[in-house]
């Protein structure tokens, strides 16, 4: 009698699985079979998933708002401001002059600062990736330039 109960419960469970989630159960079986085949065939032939990418503009916006906005303003227009008791006149990042700078030149100003103009150096305070994200943010969001594709070429 105990064996009959086990068989009935098993049969009912299989019926419920097939009628409620049969497609999922079949897909799981196929996936498991494929995984077993690929594992036994060759583990060196498997392709890793691509790495997740960071939204560079969102990162650049966060870094800009935290580190640059006080002097260069939300719009990037700059202008006279007093920071820590010192009066400075930060550049207008949207000007034709700054638009004409290379990305590397802007990155150099961010990294090393411009001491006689009151621009602090961010080398050691921000990572190079964060500084590059700020340059991209300035170019695209403040200067209105088209975003460059920085994804690796295949």
mmCIF file of C-alpha atoms in Angstrom:
data_model
loop_
_atom_site.group_PDB
_atom_site.id
_atom_site.type_symbol
_atom_site.label_atom_id
_atom_site.label_comp_id
_atom_site.label_asym_id
_atom_site.label_seq_id
_atom_site.Cartn_x
_atom_site.Cartn_y
_atom_site.Cartn_z
ATOM 1 C CA UNK A 1 0.000 0.000 0.000
ATOM 2 C CA UNK A 2 2.859 2.330 0.806
ATOM 3 C CA UNK A 3 4.387 1.700 -2.650
ATOM 4 C CA UNK A 4 1.063 2.483 -4.338
ATOM 5 C CA UNK A 5 0.855 5.812 -2.460
ATOM 6 C CA UNK A 6 4.372 6.758 -3.567
ATOM 7 C CA UNK A 7 3.540 5.895 -7.196
ATOM 8 C CA UNK A 8 0.311 7.937 -7.051
ATOM 9 C CA UNK A 9 2.086 10.943 -5.537
ATOM 10 C CA UNK A 10 4.860 10.707 -8.125
ATOM 11 C CA UNK A 11 2.366 10.407 -10.986
ATOM 12 C CA UNK A 12 0.343 13.348 -9.696
ATOM 13 C CA UNK A 13 3.507 15.438 -9.324
ATOM 14 C CA UNK A 14 4.597 14.660 -12.880
ATOM 15 C CA UNK A 15 1.109 15.453 -14.191
ATOM 16 C CA UNK A 16 1.106 18.782 -12.312
ATOM 17 C CA UNK A 17 4.583 19.650 -13.581
ATOM 18 C CA UNK A 18 3.663 18.873 -17.167
ATOM 19 C CA UNK A 19 0.317 20.659 -17.117
ATOM 20 C CA UNK A 20 1.462 23.719 -15.112
ATOM 21 C CA UNK A 21 5.003 24.168 -16.275
ATOM 22 C CA UNK A 22 5.643 21.519 -18.854
ATOM 23 C CA UNK A 23 7.329 23.892 -21.257
ATOM 24 C CA UNK A 24 9.686 25.106 -18.529
ATOM 25 C CA UNK A 25 10.382 21.532 -17.472
ATOM 26 C CA UNK A 26 11.203 20.515 -21.061
ATOM 27 C CA UNK A 27 13.389 23.605 -21.551
ATOM 28 C CA UNK A 28 15.244 22.870 -18.332
ATOM 29 C CA UNK A 29 15.876 19.332 -19.513
ATOM 30 C CA UNK A 30 17.227 20.582 -22.853
ATOM 31 C CA UNK A 31 19.420 23.208 -21.171
ATOM 32 C CA UNK A 32 20.746 20.662 -18.692
ATOM 33 C CA UNK A 33 21.459 18.213 -21.513
ATOM 34 C CA UNK A 34 23.249 20.916 -23.508
ATOM 35 C CA UNK A 35 25.285 21.951 -20.475
ATOM 36 C CA UNK A 36 26.273 18.352 -19.838
ATOM 37 C CA UNK A 37 27.345 17.922 -23.472
ATOM 38 C CA UNK A 38 29.355 21.145 -23.588
ATOM 39 C CA UNK A 39 31.037 20.394 -20.272
ATOM 40 C CA UNK A 40 32.085 16.939 -21.309
ATOM 41 C CA UNK A 41 33.159 18.023 -24.805
ATOM 42 C CA UNK A 42 35.635 20.765 -23.951
ATOM 43 C CA UNK A 43 35.645 23.400 -21.260
ATOM 44 C CA UNK A 44 38.265 25.461 -23.090
ATOM 45 C CA UNK A 45 35.874 26.039 -26.008
ATOM 46 C CA UNK A 46 33.289 27.859 -23.918
ATOM 47 C CA UNK A 47 32.889 31.574 -24.560
ATOM 48 C CA UNK A 48 32.620 33.853 -21.516
ATOM 49 C CA UNK A 49 29.799 36.358 -21.347
ATOM 50 C CA UNK A 50 30.776 39.908 -22.291
ATOM 51 C CA UNK A 51 31.691 42.157 -19.380
ATOM 52 C CA UNK A 52 29.090 44.656 -18.240
ATOM 53 C CA UNK A 53 29.823 48.223 -19.273
ATOM 54 C CA UNK A 54 29.467 51.324 -17.166
ATOM 55 C CA UNK A 55 27.327 54.136 -18.470
ATOM 56 C CA UNK A 56 30.130 56.627 -19.041
ATOM 57 C CA UNK A 57 27.866 59.667 -19.340
ATOM 58 C CA UNK A 58 26.041 58.879 -16.092
ATOM 59 C CA UNK A 59 29.381 58.355 -14.359
ATOM 60 C CA UNK A 60 30.722 61.587 -15.851
ATOM 61 C CA UNK A 61 27.626 63.495 -14.712
ATOM 62 C CA UNK A 62 28.020 62.201 -11.129
ATOM 63 C CA UNK A 63 31.708 63.100 -11.018
ATOM 64 C CA UNK A 64 31.046 66.532 -12.589
ATOM 65 C CA UNK A 65 28.268 67.322 -10.111
ATOM 66 C CA UNK A 66 30.431 66.306 -7.179
ATOM 67 C CA UNK A 67 33.736 67.880 -8.235
ATOM 68 C CA UNK A 68 33.254 70.468 -10.998
ATOM 69 C CA UNK A 69 29.824 72.065 -10.701
ATOM 70 C CA UNK A 70 30.714 74.436 -7.843
ATOM 71 C CA UNK A 71 33.170 76.287 -10.086
ATOM 72 C CA UNK A 72 32.032 75.597 -13.646
ATOM 73 C CA UNK A 73 28.310 75.757 -12.783
ATOM 74 C CA UNK A 74 25.651 73.252 -13.808
ATOM 75 C CA UNK A 75 25.707 74.535 -17.404
ATOM 76 C CA UNK A 76 29.514 74.511 -17.710
ATOM 77 C CA UNK A 77 29.551 78.285 -18.333
ATOM 78 C CA UNK A 78 31.860 78.991 -15.388
ATOM 79 C CA UNK A 79 32.343 82.609 -14.386
ATOM 80 C CA UNK A 80 33.493 84.420 -11.246
ATOM 81 C CA UNK A 81 33.027 82.492 -8.015
ATOM 82 C CA UNK A 82 34.504 82.437 -4.531
ATOM 83 C CA UNK A 83 35.705 79.054 -3.321
ATOM 84 C CA UNK A 84 37.303 78.612 0.101
ATOM 85 C CA UNK A 85 37.818 82.389 0.397
ATOM 86 C CA UNK A 86 39.545 82.650 -2.972
ATOM 87 C CA UNK A 87 37.998 84.461 -5.942
ATOM 88 C CA UNK A 88 38.474 82.578 -9.210
ATOM 89 C CA UNK A 89 37.069 82.826 -12.733
ATOM 90 C CA UNK A 90 36.696 79.268 -14.098
ATOM 91 C CA UNK A 91 36.658 78.814 -17.875
ATOM 92 C CA UNK A 92 33.446 78.449 -19.838
ATOM 93 C CA UNK A 93 33.599 74.768 -20.814
ATOM 94 C CA UNK A 94 31.089 75.419 -23.608
ATOM 95 C CA UNK A 95 33.259 78.068 -25.312
ATOM 96 C CA UNK A 96 34.782 77.565 -28.766
ATOM 97 C CA UNK A 97 38.228 77.780 -27.143
ATOM 98 C CA UNK A 98 37.596 74.744 -24.923
ATOM 99 C CA UNK A 99 35.727 72.901 -27.696
ATOM 100 C CA UNK A 100 38.929 73.229 -29.731
ATOM 101 C CA UNK A 101 41.024 71.477 -27.075
ATOM 102 C CA UNK A 102 41.777 67.800 -27.556
ATOM 103 C CA UNK A 103 40.306 65.348 -25.081
ATOM 104 C CA UNK A 104 43.839 64.665 -23.846
ATOM 105 C CA UNK A 105 44.455 68.365 -23.152
ATOM 106 C CA UNK A 106 41.241 68.618 -21.096
ATOM 107 C CA UNK A 107 42.173 65.389 -19.318
ATOM 108 C CA UNK A 108 45.586 66.902 -18.511
ATOM 109 C CA UNK A 109 43.940 69.958 -16.933
ATOM 110 C CA UNK A 110 41.695 67.718 -14.849
ATOM 111 C CA UNK A 111 44.586 65.491 -13.775
ATOM 112 C CA UNK A 112 47.173 68.180 -13.064
ATOM 113 C CA UNK A 113 45.027 71.245 -12.425
ATOM 114 C CA UNK A 114 45.915 74.833 -13.320
ATOM 115 C CA UNK A 115 47.299 76.157 -10.066
ATOM 116 C CA UNK A 116 47.601 79.848 -10.978
ATOM 117 C CA UNK A 117 43.931 79.878 -12.074
ATOM 118 C CA UNK A 118 42.622 77.978 -9.041
ATOM 119 C CA UNK A 119 41.905 74.699 -10.814
ATOM 120 C CA UNK A 120 42.770 71.849 -8.438
ATOM 121 C CA UNK A 121 44.487 68.668 -9.587
ATOM 122 C CA UNK A 122 42.279 65.591 -9.414
ATOM 123 C CA UNK A 123 45.050 63.051 -9.966
ATOM 124 C CA UNK A 124 44.948 60.798 -6.919
ATOM 125 C CA UNK A 125 41.408 61.918 -6.059
ATOM 126 C CA UNK A 126 39.677 60.481 -9.121
ATOM 127 C CA UNK A 127 40.538 57.448 -11.214
ATOM 128 C CA UNK A 128 41.623 57.983 -14.810
ATOM 129 C CA UNK A 129 38.372 56.326 -15.935
ATOM 130 C CA UNK A 130 36.335 58.827 -13.897
ATOM 131 C CA UNK A 131 38.289 61.719 -15.398
ATOM 132 C CA UNK A 132 37.732 60.365 -18.916
ATOM 133 C CA UNK A 133 34.018 60.020 -18.130
ATOM 134 C CA UNK A 134 33.959 63.702 -17.118
ATOM 135 C CA UNK A 135 35.595 64.659 -20.423
ATOM 136 C CA UNK A 136 32.949 62.654 -22.280
ATOM 137 C CA UNK A 137 30.190 64.303 -20.213
ATOM 138 C CA UNK A 138 31.596 67.771 -20.981
ATOM 139 C CA UNK A 139 31.838 66.995 -24.696
ATOM 140 C CA UNK A 140 28.381 65.458 -25.084
ATOM 141 C CA UNK A 141 26.171 67.087 -22.460
ATOM 142 C CA UNK A 142 27.696 70.538 -22.036
ATOM 143 C CA UNK A 143 29.246 71.173 -25.448
ATOM 144 C CA UNK A 144 26.610 69.299 -27.455
ATOM 145 C CA UNK A 145 29.127 67.266 -29.426
ATOM 146 C CA UNK A 146 28.185 63.813 -30.718
ATOM 147 C CA UNK A 147 29.224 60.903 -28.525
ATOM 148 C CA UNK A 148 32.230 58.998 -29.804
ATOM 149 C CA UNK A 149 31.973 55.224 -29.948
ATOM 150 C CA UNK A 150 34.570 54.000 -27.461
ATOM 151 C CA UNK A 151 33.602 50.343 -27.648
ATOM 152 C CA UNK A 152 36.363 47.942 -28.724
ATOM 153 C CA UNK A 153 36.474 47.252 -32.469
ATOM 154 C CA UNK A 154 36.033 43.679 -33.645
#
